[in-house]
Each structure stands twice: as structure tokens, then as C-alpha cells.
Amino acid sequence: MTRPRQGGRSALLALCTVLFAVCGCGAPAARENAAIRTGMAFEEALATGDHALACVLLAPSTRRQLVQDQQQDCPRAIAGEELPRGGGLRGAEAYGRQAMLRLTGDTLFLSQFTDGWKVVAAGCAPEGDKPYECSVKGS
């Protein structure tokens, strides 16, 4: 069995370091863009009255809580919430598997699941120094 030369090992380590740095730099932007796409799809679903799609884009615990609170199926429950129109994107922040989208008329909070980004809270408004108050959220 032959051992790799020391120079080959150093070159491989340098290549892995460069690849890691390049891939690592793009990852936060990719996560943020994916969260934005999901949030905007959620807003579009609400705007067009596609409440079934809006429900698909909700996180499982948020969907369960909404159904439990409203005592009706998710599409009817989310329609009854009369969430504010989100409007245009004002800003987005993604930190690991969590994201916040600030829209003209709403703020959304999202989490990344194995099957993609999902809305965990909608209809959110800042409360000064306190956490955001959200009309749709999980338990």
C-alpha cells in the first residue's frame, strides 16, 4: 500500500479549504432566496384566494394550531384570519434554518424543514421592545 506524498495531501487540503469557503459563502444567500420564494408564494396564494396552497406552505405546527383555534379545515381557517396584504419585499434575513421577511404590509417568519421552507408565523406586527405579535402562529 502506498502512502500519498505530503505535497499531494497539502494540495488536497488547500483545495478542500477553497471549495468549503466558496460553497459556504453562497449558502446564506441561497437559503435567504429560498425563504423569500416561499414567503412570496404564500402571499400570492393568499392574494389569489388559493387558501389550500397557503396551507401547504404553512409549517405543520402552525397549520395544526390554526385548525384547532378556528375549529375548521385549514383553507377555511386561513381565509377567516383576514391576514394583511403583504405587498412588496422590504427586507429579508436568514439565520441558519430561520428567516424573517419584512413586507410592506406584513412580516412573515419561516423555518426550513426537510421538504423546504415553511411559514411558521404570519400577520406579524412589531410590539416595540417586545416580540412580534402574530395572528397566525404555531404552538
Short mmCIF file of N, CA, C and O in Angstrom, two decimals:
data_model
loop_
_atom_site.label_atom_id
_atom_site.label_comp_id
_atom_site.label_asym_id
_atom_site.label_seq_id
_atom_site.Cartn_x
_atom_site.Cartn_y
_atom_site.Cartn_z
N MET A 1 0.85 -1.17 0.00
CA MET A 1 0.00 0.00 0.00
C MET A 1 0.90 1.24 0.00
O MET A 1 1.81 1.35 0.79
N THR A 2 0.62 2.15 -0.89
CA THR A 2 1.43 3.36 -0.95
C THR A 2 0.74 4.47 -0.20
O THR A 2 -0.48 4.56 -0.18
N ARG A 3 1.54 5.31 0.37
CA ARG A 3 1.00 6.46 1.11
C ARG A 3 1.07 7.67 0.20
O ARG A 3 2.02 7.83 -0.56
N PRO A 4 0.08 8.58 0.27
CA PRO A 4 0.15 9.78 -0.54
C PRO A 4 1.33 10.64 -0.10
O PRO A 4 1.69 10.68 1.06
N ARG A 5 1.90 11.29 -1.08
CA ARG A 5 3.00 12.19 -0.77
C ARG A 5 2.49 13.35 0.06
O ARG A 5 1.34 13.76 -0.06
N GLN A 6 3.34 13.91 0.88
CA GLN A 6 2.97 15.04 1.73
C GLN A 6 2.48 16.21 0.89
O GLN A 6 1.51 16.86 1.21
N GLY A 7 3.13 16.49 -0.24
CA GLY A 7 2.73 17.60 -1.11
C GLY A 7 1.34 17.39 -1.67
O GLY A 7 0.55 18.31 -1.78
N GLY A 8 1.00 16.16 -2.01
CA GLY A 8 -0.34 15.85 -2.53
C GLY A 8 -1.41 16.06 -1.47
O GLY A 8 -2.48 16.56 -1.74
N ARG A 9 -1.09 15.69 -0.25
CA ARG A 9 -2.02 15.86 0.86
C ARG A 9 -2.25 17.36 1.12
O ARG A 9 -3.37 17.79 1.34
N SER A 10 -1.19 18.15 1.07
CA SER A 10 -1.32 19.59 1.28
C SER A 10 -2.14 20.24 0.18
O SER A 10 -2.97 21.11 0.44
N ALA A 11 -1.93 19.80 -1.06
CA ALA A 11 -2.70 20.35 -2.18
C ALA A 11 -4.18 19.99 -2.02
O ALA A 11 -5.06 20.82 -2.27
N LEU A 12 -4.45 18.76 -1.61
CA LEU A 12 -5.84 18.33 -1.42
C LEU A 12 -6.49 19.14 -0.30
O LEU A 12 -7.63 19.59 -0.43
N LEU A 13 -5.77 19.35 0.79
CA LEU A 13 -6.29 20.13 1.90
C LEU A 13 -6.57 21.57 1.47
O LEU A 13 -7.61 22.14 1.79
N ALA A 14 -5.67 22.16 0.69
CA ALA A 14 -5.87 23.52 0.20
C ALA A 14 -7.09 23.60 -0.71
O ALA A 14 -7.91 24.52 -0.62
N LEU A 15 -7.25 22.60 -1.59
CA LEU A 15 -8.41 22.57 -2.50
C LEU A 15 -9.71 22.45 -1.71
O LEU A 15 -10.68 23.17 -1.97
N CYS A 16 -9.74 21.57 -0.72
CA CYS A 16 -10.94 21.42 0.11
C CYS A 16 -11.26 22.70 0.86
O CYS A 16 -12.43 23.08 0.98
N THR A 17 -10.25 23.38 1.36
CA THR A 17 -10.45 24.64 2.07
C THR A 17 -11.07 25.68 1.16
O THR A 17 -12.02 26.38 1.53
N VAL A 18 -10.54 25.80 -0.07
CA VAL A 18 -11.08 26.76 -1.02
C VAL A 18 -12.51 26.41 -1.39
O VAL A 18 -13.39 27.28 -1.40
N LEU A 19 -12.78 25.14 -1.68
CA LEU A 19 -14.15 24.73 -2.02
C LEU A 19 -15.12 24.99 -0.88
O LEU A 19 -16.24 25.44 -1.09
N PHE A 20 -14.69 24.70 0.35
CA PHE A 20 -15.54 24.95 1.50
C PHE A 20 -15.85 26.43 1.64
O PHE A 20 -16.99 26.83 1.87
N ALA A 21 -14.84 27.27 1.44
CA ALA A 21 -15.04 28.72 1.57
C ALA A 21 -16.00 29.22 0.49
O ALA A 21 -16.89 30.02 0.77
N VAL A 22 -15.82 28.76 -0.74
CA VAL A 22 -16.69 29.20 -1.83
C VAL A 22 -18.12 28.73 -1.59
O VAL A 22 -19.07 29.49 -1.71
N CYS A 23 -18.30 27.47 -1.25
CA CYS A 23 -19.65 26.94 -1.01
C CYS A 23 -20.28 27.58 0.22
O CYS A 23 -21.46 27.87 0.23
N GLY A 24 -19.50 27.81 1.25
CA GLY A 24 -20.01 28.40 2.48
C GLY A 24 -20.50 29.82 2.27
O GLY A 24 -21.48 30.24 2.85
N CYS A 25 -19.82 30.57 1.41
CA CYS A 25 -20.21 31.96 1.18
C CYS A 25 -21.54 32.05 0.46
O CYS A 25 -22.30 32.97 0.68
N GLY A 26 -21.83 31.11 -0.42
CA GLY A 26 -23.07 31.16 -1.18
C GLY A 26 -24.26 30.61 -0.42
O GLY A 26 -25.39 30.88 -0.77
N ALA A 27 -24.01 29.81 0.59
CA ALA A 27 -25.10 29.14 1.29
C ALA A 27 -26.09 30.10 1.94
O ALA A 27 -27.29 29.92 1.78
N PRO A 28 -25.65 31.13 2.67
CA PRO A 28 -26.64 32.02 3.29
C PRO A 28 -27.54 32.72 2.27
O PRO A 28 -28.74 32.83 2.47
N ALA A 29 -26.98 33.15 1.16
CA ALA A 29 -27.80 33.81 0.12
C ALA A 29 -28.79 32.83 -0.48
O ALA A 29 -29.95 33.19 -0.73
N ALA A 30 -28.37 31.60 -0.70
CA ALA A 30 -29.27 30.59 -1.26
C ALA A 30 -30.42 30.30 -0.29
O ALA A 30 -31.58 30.19 -0.72
N ARG A 31 -30.10 30.20 1.00
CA ARG A 31 -31.16 29.96 2.00
C ARG A 31 -32.12 31.14 2.03
O ARG A 31 -33.34 30.96 2.07
N GLU A 32 -31.58 32.35 2.03
CA GLU A 32 -32.42 33.54 2.07
C GLU A 32 -33.32 33.62 0.84
O GLU A 32 -34.51 33.90 0.95
N ASN A 33 -32.76 33.33 -0.33
CA ASN A 33 -33.56 33.37 -1.56
C ASN A 33 -34.67 32.33 -1.55
O ASN A 33 -35.78 32.59 -2.00
N ALA A 34 -34.37 31.14 -1.04
CA ALA A 34 -35.40 30.09 -0.95
C ALA A 34 -36.50 30.50 0.02
O ALA A 34 -37.68 30.27 -0.24
N ALA A 35 -36.14 31.11 1.13
CA ALA A 35 -37.13 31.59 2.09
C ALA A 35 -37.99 32.68 1.46
O ALA A 35 -39.22 32.69 1.63
N ILE A 36 -37.37 33.57 0.71
CA ILE A 36 -38.12 34.64 0.03
C ILE A 36 -39.11 34.05 -0.96
O ILE A 36 -40.28 34.46 -1.00
N ARG A 37 -38.68 33.07 -1.74
CA ARG A 37 -39.59 32.44 -2.71
C ARG A 37 -40.80 31.84 -2.01
O ARG A 37 -41.93 31.99 -2.46
N THR A 38 -40.57 31.15 -0.91
CA THR A 38 -41.68 30.54 -0.18
C THR A 38 -42.60 31.60 0.40
O THR A 38 -43.83 31.50 0.28
N GLY A 39 -42.03 32.62 1.02
CA GLY A 39 -42.85 33.69 1.60
C GLY A 39 -43.69 34.40 0.55
O GLY A 39 -44.87 34.69 0.77
N MET A 40 -43.09 34.68 -0.59
CA MET A 40 -43.82 35.38 -1.66
C MET A 40 -44.88 34.46 -2.27
O MET A 40 -45.95 34.92 -2.65
N ALA A 41 -44.60 33.16 -2.36
CA ALA A 41 -45.60 32.21 -2.85
C ALA A 41 -46.78 32.16 -1.89
O ALA A 41 -47.95 32.08 -2.30
N PHE A 42 -46.50 32.21 -0.58
CA PHE A 42 -47.56 32.24 0.43
C PHE A 42 -48.41 33.49 0.25
O PHE A 42 -49.65 33.41 0.23
N GLU A 43 -47.78 34.63 0.09
CA GLU A 43 -48.51 35.89 -0.10
C GLU A 43 -49.34 35.86 -1.39
O GLU A 43 -50.48 36.32 -1.41
N GLU A 44 -48.78 35.31 -2.45
CA GLU A 44 -49.50 35.21 -3.72
C GLU A 44 -50.72 34.29 -3.57
O GLU A 44 -51.80 34.58 -4.09
N ALA A 45 -50.54 33.18 -2.85
CA ALA A 45 -51.66 32.26 -2.61
C ALA A 45 -52.79 32.96 -1.86
O ALA A 45 -53.97 32.80 -2.20
N LEU A 46 -52.44 33.75 -0.86
CA LEU A 46 -53.46 34.49 -0.11
C LEU A 46 -54.15 35.52 -1.01
O LEU A 46 -55.37 35.66 -0.99
N ALA A 47 -53.36 36.24 -1.81
CA ALA A 47 -53.89 37.30 -2.67
C ALA A 47 -54.84 36.75 -3.73
O ALA A 47 -55.82 37.41 -4.09
N THR A 48 -54.56 35.55 -4.21
CA THR A 48 -55.40 34.97 -5.26
C THR A 48 -56.50 34.07 -4.70
O THR A 48 -57.27 33.49 -5.47
N GLY A 49 -56.57 33.95 -3.38
CA GLY A 49 -57.61 33.13 -2.77
C GLY A 49 -57.33 31.64 -2.82
O GLY A 49 -58.21 30.83 -2.58
N ASP A 50 -56.08 31.26 -3.09
CA ASP A 50 -55.71 29.85 -3.11
C ASP A 50 -55.31 29.44 -1.69
O ASP A 50 -54.14 29.24 -1.37
N HIS A 51 -56.32 29.32 -0.84
CA HIS A 51 -56.07 29.04 0.56
C HIS A 51 -55.53 27.64 0.80
O HIS A 51 -54.81 27.42 1.78
N ALA A 52 -55.84 26.70 -0.09
CA ALA A 52 -55.28 25.35 0.04
C ALA A 52 -53.76 25.40 -0.13
O ALA A 52 -53.02 24.76 0.63
N LEU A 53 -53.27 26.16 -1.12
CA LEU A 53 -51.83 26.29 -1.30
C LEU A 53 -51.20 27.03 -0.12
O LEU A 53 -50.13 26.65 0.35
N ALA A 54 -51.86 28.06 0.38
CA ALA A 54 -51.34 28.77 1.55
C ALA A 54 -51.16 27.80 2.71
O ALA A 54 -50.16 27.86 3.43
N CYS A 55 -52.09 26.88 2.88
CA CYS A 55 -51.99 25.89 3.96
C CYS A 55 -50.82 24.95 3.75
O CYS A 55 -50.14 24.57 4.71
N VAL A 56 -50.57 24.55 2.52
CA VAL A 56 -49.42 23.69 2.22
C VAL A 56 -48.12 24.39 2.60
O VAL A 56 -47.16 23.74 3.03
N LEU A 57 -48.08 25.70 2.46
CA LEU A 57 -46.87 26.46 2.75
C LEU A 57 -46.70 26.80 4.23
O LEU A 57 -45.68 27.37 4.62
N LEU A 58 -47.68 26.44 5.05
CA LEU A 58 -47.56 26.64 6.50
C LEU A 58 -46.78 25.49 7.13
O LEU A 58 -46.87 24.34 6.69
N ALA A 59 -46.05 25.79 8.17
CA ALA A 59 -45.36 24.76 8.95
C ALA A 59 -46.41 23.86 9.59
O ALA A 59 -47.52 24.31 9.91
N PRO A 60 -46.11 22.58 9.77
CA PRO A 60 -47.10 21.65 10.34
C PRO A 60 -47.71 22.12 11.66
O PRO A 60 -48.92 22.06 11.85
N SER A 61 -46.89 22.61 12.59
CA SER A 61 -47.44 23.03 13.89
C SER A 61 -48.31 24.27 13.74
O SER A 61 -49.29 24.44 14.48
N THR A 62 -47.98 25.14 12.80
CA THR A 62 -48.79 26.34 12.56
C THR A 62 -50.14 25.96 11.98
O THR A 62 -51.18 26.46 12.40
N ARG A 63 -50.12 25.04 11.03
CA ARG A 63 -51.36 24.56 10.41
C ARG A 63 -52.25 23.90 11.48
O ARG A 63 -53.44 24.17 11.56
N ARG A 64 -51.65 23.03 12.31
CA ARG A 64 -52.43 22.36 13.37
C ARG A 64 -53.05 23.37 14.33
O ARG A 64 -54.21 23.26 14.71
N GLN A 65 -52.26 24.36 14.75
CA GLN A 65 -52.76 25.36 15.69
C GLN A 65 -53.88 26.18 15.08
O GLN A 65 -54.89 26.46 15.74
N LEU A 66 -53.75 26.55 13.82
CA LEU A 66 -54.79 27.32 13.12
C LEU A 66 -56.09 26.53 13.05
O LEU A 66 -57.16 27.05 13.37
N VAL A 67 -56.00 25.27 12.67
CA VAL A 67 -57.19 24.41 12.58
C VAL A 67 -57.82 24.24 13.96
O VAL A 67 -59.05 24.31 14.11
N GLN A 68 -57.00 24.03 14.97
CA GLN A 68 -57.51 23.87 16.34
C GLN A 68 -58.19 25.15 16.82
O GLN A 68 -59.29 25.10 17.39
N ASP A 69 -57.56 26.29 16.60
CA ASP A 69 -58.12 27.56 17.07
C ASP A 69 -59.44 27.90 16.37
O ASP A 69 -60.36 28.40 17.01
N GLN A 70 -59.50 27.65 15.07
CA GLN A 70 -60.68 28.04 14.29
C GLN A 70 -61.74 26.94 14.21
O GLN A 70 -62.86 27.20 13.75
N GLN A 71 -61.40 25.73 14.60
CA GLN A 71 -62.33 24.60 14.57
C GLN A 71 -62.93 24.38 13.18
O GLN A 71 -64.12 24.11 13.03
N GLN A 72 -62.07 24.53 12.15
CA GLN A 72 -62.47 24.22 10.78
C GLN A 72 -61.23 23.86 9.99
O GLN A 72 -60.11 24.02 10.48
N ASP A 73 -61.43 23.35 8.77
CA ASP A 73 -60.27 22.93 7.99
C ASP A 73 -59.37 24.12 7.68
O ASP A 73 -59.79 25.28 7.77
N CYS A 74 -58.13 23.83 7.33
CA CYS A 74 -57.13 24.88 7.16
C CYS A 74 -57.51 25.93 6.12
O CYS A 74 -57.41 27.12 6.41
N PRO A 75 -57.96 25.56 4.91
CA PRO A 75 -58.28 26.60 3.94
C PRO A 75 -59.35 27.59 4.44
O PRO A 75 -59.20 28.80 4.27
N ARG A 76 -60.38 27.09 5.10
CA ARG A 76 -61.41 27.99 5.65
C ARG A 76 -60.86 28.81 6.81
O ARG A 76 -61.17 29.99 6.95
N ALA A 77 -60.04 28.16 7.63
CA ALA A 77 -59.49 28.85 8.80
C ALA A 77 -58.57 30.00 8.38
O ALA A 77 -58.67 31.10 8.92
N ILE A 78 -57.71 29.76 7.40
CA ILE A 78 -56.79 30.82 6.99
C ILE A 78 -57.53 31.94 6.26
O ILE A 78 -57.19 33.10 6.40
N ALA A 79 -58.57 31.59 5.53
CA ALA A 79 -59.38 32.63 4.87
C ALA A 79 -60.06 33.50 5.92
O ALA A 79 -60.16 34.72 5.75
N GLY A 80 -60.48 32.91 7.02
CA GLY A 80 -61.15 33.64 8.09
C GLY A 80 -60.22 34.55 8.88
O GLY A 80 -60.68 35.45 9.58
N GLU A 81 -58.94 34.34 8.78
CA GLU A 81 -57.98 35.17 9.52
C GLU A 81 -57.85 36.58 8.95
O GLU A 81 -57.40 37.49 9.63
N GLU A 82 -58.20 36.75 7.70
CA GLU A 82 -58.10 38.05 7.04
C GLU A 82 -56.72 38.67 7.27
O GLU A 82 -56.58 39.79 7.77
N LEU A 83 -55.69 37.92 6.90
CA LEU A 83 -54.32 38.38 7.05
C LEU A 83 -54.08 39.62 6.19
O LEU A 83 -54.67 39.76 5.12
N PRO A 84 -53.22 40.52 6.65
CA PRO A 84 -52.93 41.73 5.86
C PRO A 84 -52.24 41.37 4.55
O PRO A 84 -51.55 40.35 4.45
N ARG A 85 -52.46 42.19 3.54
CA ARG A 85 -51.75 42.01 2.27
C ARG A 85 -50.28 42.30 2.50
O ARG A 85 -49.93 43.35 3.04
N GLY A 86 -49.46 41.36 2.10
CA GLY A 86 -48.03 41.50 2.34
C GLY A 86 -47.40 42.62 1.53
O GLY A 86 -46.60 43.39 2.03
N GLY A 87 -47.75 42.69 0.26
CA GLY A 87 -47.13 43.69 -0.61
C GLY A 87 -45.71 43.33 -0.96
O GLY A 87 -45.30 42.18 -0.88
N GLY A 88 -44.93 44.33 -1.31
CA GLY A 88 -43.56 44.12 -1.75
C GLY A 88 -42.60 43.79 -0.62
O GLY A 88 -42.86 44.10 0.54
N LEU A 89 -41.51 43.18 -0.99
CA LEU A 89 -40.47 42.80 -0.03
C LEU A 89 -39.66 44.02 0.37
O LEU A 89 -39.13 44.73 -0.48
N ARG A 90 -39.58 44.29 1.66
CA ARG A 90 -38.77 45.40 2.18
C ARG A 90 -37.43 44.92 2.70
O ARG A 90 -36.48 45.68 2.74
N GLY A 91 -37.38 43.66 3.13
CA GLY A 91 -36.12 43.13 3.66
C GLY A 91 -36.27 41.68 4.05
O GLY A 91 -37.38 41.22 4.33
N ALA A 92 -35.17 40.96 4.06
CA ALA A 92 -35.18 39.55 4.45
C ALA A 92 -33.90 39.24 5.20
O ALA A 92 -32.84 39.79 4.90
N GLU A 93 -34.03 38.39 6.19
CA GLU A 93 -32.88 37.93 6.96
C GLU A 93 -33.03 36.44 7.19
O GLU A 93 -34.11 35.99 7.59
N ALA A 94 -31.98 35.69 6.91
CA ALA A 94 -31.98 34.25 7.19
C ALA A 94 -30.81 33.94 8.09
O ALA A 94 -29.69 34.40 7.85
N TYR A 95 -31.09 33.21 9.16
CA TYR A 95 -30.07 32.79 10.10
C TYR A 95 -30.22 31.30 10.29
O TYR A 95 -31.17 30.85 10.95
N GLY A 96 -29.34 30.54 9.70
CA GLY A 96 -29.44 29.09 9.81
C GLY A 96 -30.73 28.61 9.18
O GLY A 96 -30.99 28.85 8.01
N ARG A 97 -31.58 27.99 9.96
CA ARG A 97 -32.82 27.42 9.45
C ARG A 97 -34.04 28.31 9.74
O ARG A 97 -35.17 27.87 9.64
N GLN A 98 -33.80 29.56 10.12
CA GLN A 98 -34.87 30.51 10.43
C GLN A 98 -34.74 31.72 9.51
O GLN A 98 -33.64 32.11 9.15
N ALA A 99 -35.87 32.32 9.17
CA ALA A 99 -35.86 33.52 8.33
C ALA A 99 -37.00 34.45 8.73
O ALA A 99 -38.03 34.00 9.26
N MET A 100 -36.80 35.74 8.46
CA MET A 100 -37.83 36.74 8.67
C MET A 100 -37.91 37.56 7.39
O MET A 100 -36.90 38.01 6.87
N LEU A 101 -39.14 37.72 6.88
CA LEU A 101 -39.38 38.55 5.70
C LEU A 101 -40.20 39.74 6.13
O LEU A 101 -41.29 39.59 6.68
N ARG A 102 -39.67 40.92 5.87
CA ARG A 102 -40.42 42.15 6.13
C ARG A 102 -41.03 42.59 4.81
O ARG A 102 -40.31 42.89 3.85
N LEU A 103 -42.34 42.62 4.77
CA LEU A 103 -43.07 43.05 3.59
C LEU A 103 -43.68 44.42 3.87
O LEU A 103 -43.69 44.88 5.01
N THR A 104 -44.21 45.05 2.85
CA THR A 104 -44.82 46.36 3.02
C THR A 104 -45.92 46.33 4.06
O THR A 104 -46.01 47.23 4.90
N GLY A 105 -46.76 45.28 4.04
CA GLY A 105 -47.91 45.24 4.94
C GLY A 105 -47.92 44.12 5.95
O GLY A 105 -48.90 43.93 6.65
N ASP A 106 -46.86 43.32 6.02
CA ASP A 106 -46.85 42.18 6.92
C ASP A 106 -45.41 41.76 7.18
O ASP A 106 -44.49 42.20 6.50
N THR A 107 -45.23 40.94 8.18
CA THR A 107 -43.95 40.30 8.45
C THR A 107 -44.22 38.81 8.60
O THR A 107 -45.17 38.41 9.27
N LEU A 108 -43.41 38.01 7.94
CA LEU A 108 -43.52 36.55 7.99
C LEU A 108 -42.28 35.98 8.65
O LEU A 108 -41.17 36.48 8.44
N PHE A 109 -42.47 34.91 9.41
CA PHE A 109 -41.36 34.15 9.96
C PHE A 109 -41.42 32.76 9.34
O PHE A 109 -42.51 32.17 9.24
N LEU A 110 -40.28 32.24 8.92
CA LEU A 110 -40.21 30.95 8.27
C LEU A 110 -39.15 30.08 8.91
O LEU A 110 -38.21 30.59 9.52
N SER A 111 -39.31 28.77 8.74
CA SER A 111 -38.30 27.80 9.16
C SER A 111 -38.06 26.83 8.02
O SER A 111 -38.96 26.56 7.23
N GLN A 112 -36.85 26.31 7.97
CA GLN A 112 -36.51 25.34 6.94
C GLN A 112 -36.74 23.94 7.47
O GLN A 112 -36.22 23.57 8.54
N PHE A 113 -37.52 23.16 6.73
CA PHE A 113 -37.83 21.77 7.07
C PHE A 113 -37.17 20.88 6.02
O PHE A 113 -36.63 21.38 5.03
N THR A 114 -37.25 19.58 6.20
CA THR A 114 -36.64 18.67 5.23
C THR A 114 -37.25 18.83 3.84
O THR A 114 -36.57 18.61 2.85
N ASP A 115 -38.51 19.23 3.76
CA ASP A 115 -39.16 19.41 2.46
C ASP A 115 -39.20 20.88 2.02
O ASP A 115 -39.95 21.25 1.14
N GLY A 116 -38.38 21.72 2.64
CA GLY A 116 -38.27 23.11 2.21
C GLY A 116 -38.70 24.09 3.29
O GLY A 116 -38.98 23.72 4.43
N TRP A 117 -38.75 25.36 2.90
CA TRP A 117 -39.12 26.44 3.82
C TRP A 117 -40.63 26.45 4.01
O TRP A 117 -41.40 26.20 3.08
N LYS A 118 -41.06 26.74 5.23
CA LYS A 118 -42.48 26.82 5.58
C LYS A 118 -42.70 28.06 6.44
O LYS A 118 -41.83 28.46 7.22
N VAL A 119 -43.88 28.64 6.33
CA VAL A 119 -44.25 29.81 7.12
C VAL A 119 -44.67 29.33 8.51
O VAL A 119 -45.59 28.54 8.64
N VAL A 120 -43.98 29.82 9.54
CA VAL A 120 -44.33 29.44 10.91
C VAL A 120 -45.19 30.51 11.58
O VAL A 120 -45.89 30.22 12.54
N ALA A 121 -45.15 31.74 11.06
CA ALA A 121 -45.98 32.82 11.61
C ALA A 121 -46.24 33.86 10.54
O ALA A 121 -45.36 34.19 9.74
N ALA A 122 -47.47 34.37 10.53
CA ALA A 122 -47.89 35.39 9.55
C ALA A 122 -48.82 36.37 10.25
O ALA A 122 -49.35 36.10 11.32
N GLY A 123 -49.01 37.50 9.61
CA GLY A 123 -49.82 38.54 10.23
C GLY A 123 -49.12 39.10 11.44
O GLY A 123 -49.75 39.38 12.47
N CYS A 124 -47.81 39.29 11.34
CA CYS A 124 -46.99 39.69 12.48
C CYS A 124 -46.70 41.20 12.45
O CYS A 124 -46.40 41.76 11.40
N ALA A 125 -46.79 41.80 13.61
CA ALA A 125 -46.52 43.23 13.76
C ALA A 125 -45.59 43.42 14.96
O ALA A 125 -45.73 42.74 15.98
N PRO A 126 -44.64 44.35 14.83
CA PRO A 126 -43.74 44.61 15.96
C PRO A 126 -44.50 45.22 17.13
O PRO A 126 -45.48 45.93 16.94
N GLU A 127 -44.04 44.91 18.33
CA GLU A 127 -44.65 45.42 19.56
C GLU A 127 -43.62 46.16 20.39
O GLU A 127 -43.40 45.83 21.55
N GLY A 128 -42.95 47.13 19.78
CA GLY A 128 -41.91 47.87 20.50
C GLY A 128 -40.76 46.97 20.87
O GLY A 128 -40.18 46.31 20.02
N ASP A 129 -40.40 46.94 22.16
CA ASP A 129 -39.29 46.11 22.64
C ASP A 129 -39.70 44.66 22.85
O ASP A 129 -38.86 43.82 23.13
N LYS A 130 -40.98 44.37 22.72
CA LYS A 130 -41.48 43.01 22.92
C LYS A 130 -41.38 42.22 21.62
O LYS A 130 -41.18 42.79 20.55
N PRO A 131 -41.55 40.89 21.69
CA PRO A 131 -41.57 40.08 20.46
C PRO A 131 -42.75 40.49 19.56
O PRO A 131 -43.73 41.06 20.02
N TYR A 132 -42.63 40.14 18.29
CA TYR A 132 -43.72 40.41 17.34
C TYR A 132 -45.00 39.71 17.79
O TYR A 132 -44.96 38.62 18.37
N GLU A 133 -46.12 40.34 17.54
CA GLU A 133 -47.43 39.74 17.79
C GLU A 133 -47.94 39.23 16.45
O GLU A 133 -48.05 39.98 15.48
N CYS A 134 -48.24 37.93 16.37
CA CYS A 134 -48.65 37.30 15.11
C CYS A 134 -50.04 36.70 15.23
O CYS A 134 -50.36 36.05 16.23
N SER A 135 -50.87 36.92 14.21
CA SER A 135 -52.23 36.39 14.26
C SER A 135 -52.28 34.91 13.88
O SER A 135 -53.17 34.19 14.33
N VAL A 136 -51.34 34.43 13.09
CA VAL A 136 -51.24 33.01 12.74
C VAL A 136 -49.87 32.54 13.17
O VAL A 136 -48.86 33.07 12.72
N LYS A 137 -49.84 31.54 14.06
CA LYS A 137 -48.56 31.01 14.54
C LYS A 137 -48.78 29.63 15.12
O LYS A 137 -49.88 29.26 15.48
N GLY A 138 -47.70 28.88 15.20
CA GLY A 138 -47.75 27.55 15.80
C GLY A 138 -47.68 27.63 17.31
O GLY A 138 -47.51 28.69 17.89
N SER A 139 -47.86 26.48 17.91
CA SER A 139 -47.81 26.42 19.39
C SER A 139 -46.42 26.28 19.89
O SER A 139 -45.50 25.95 19.23
#
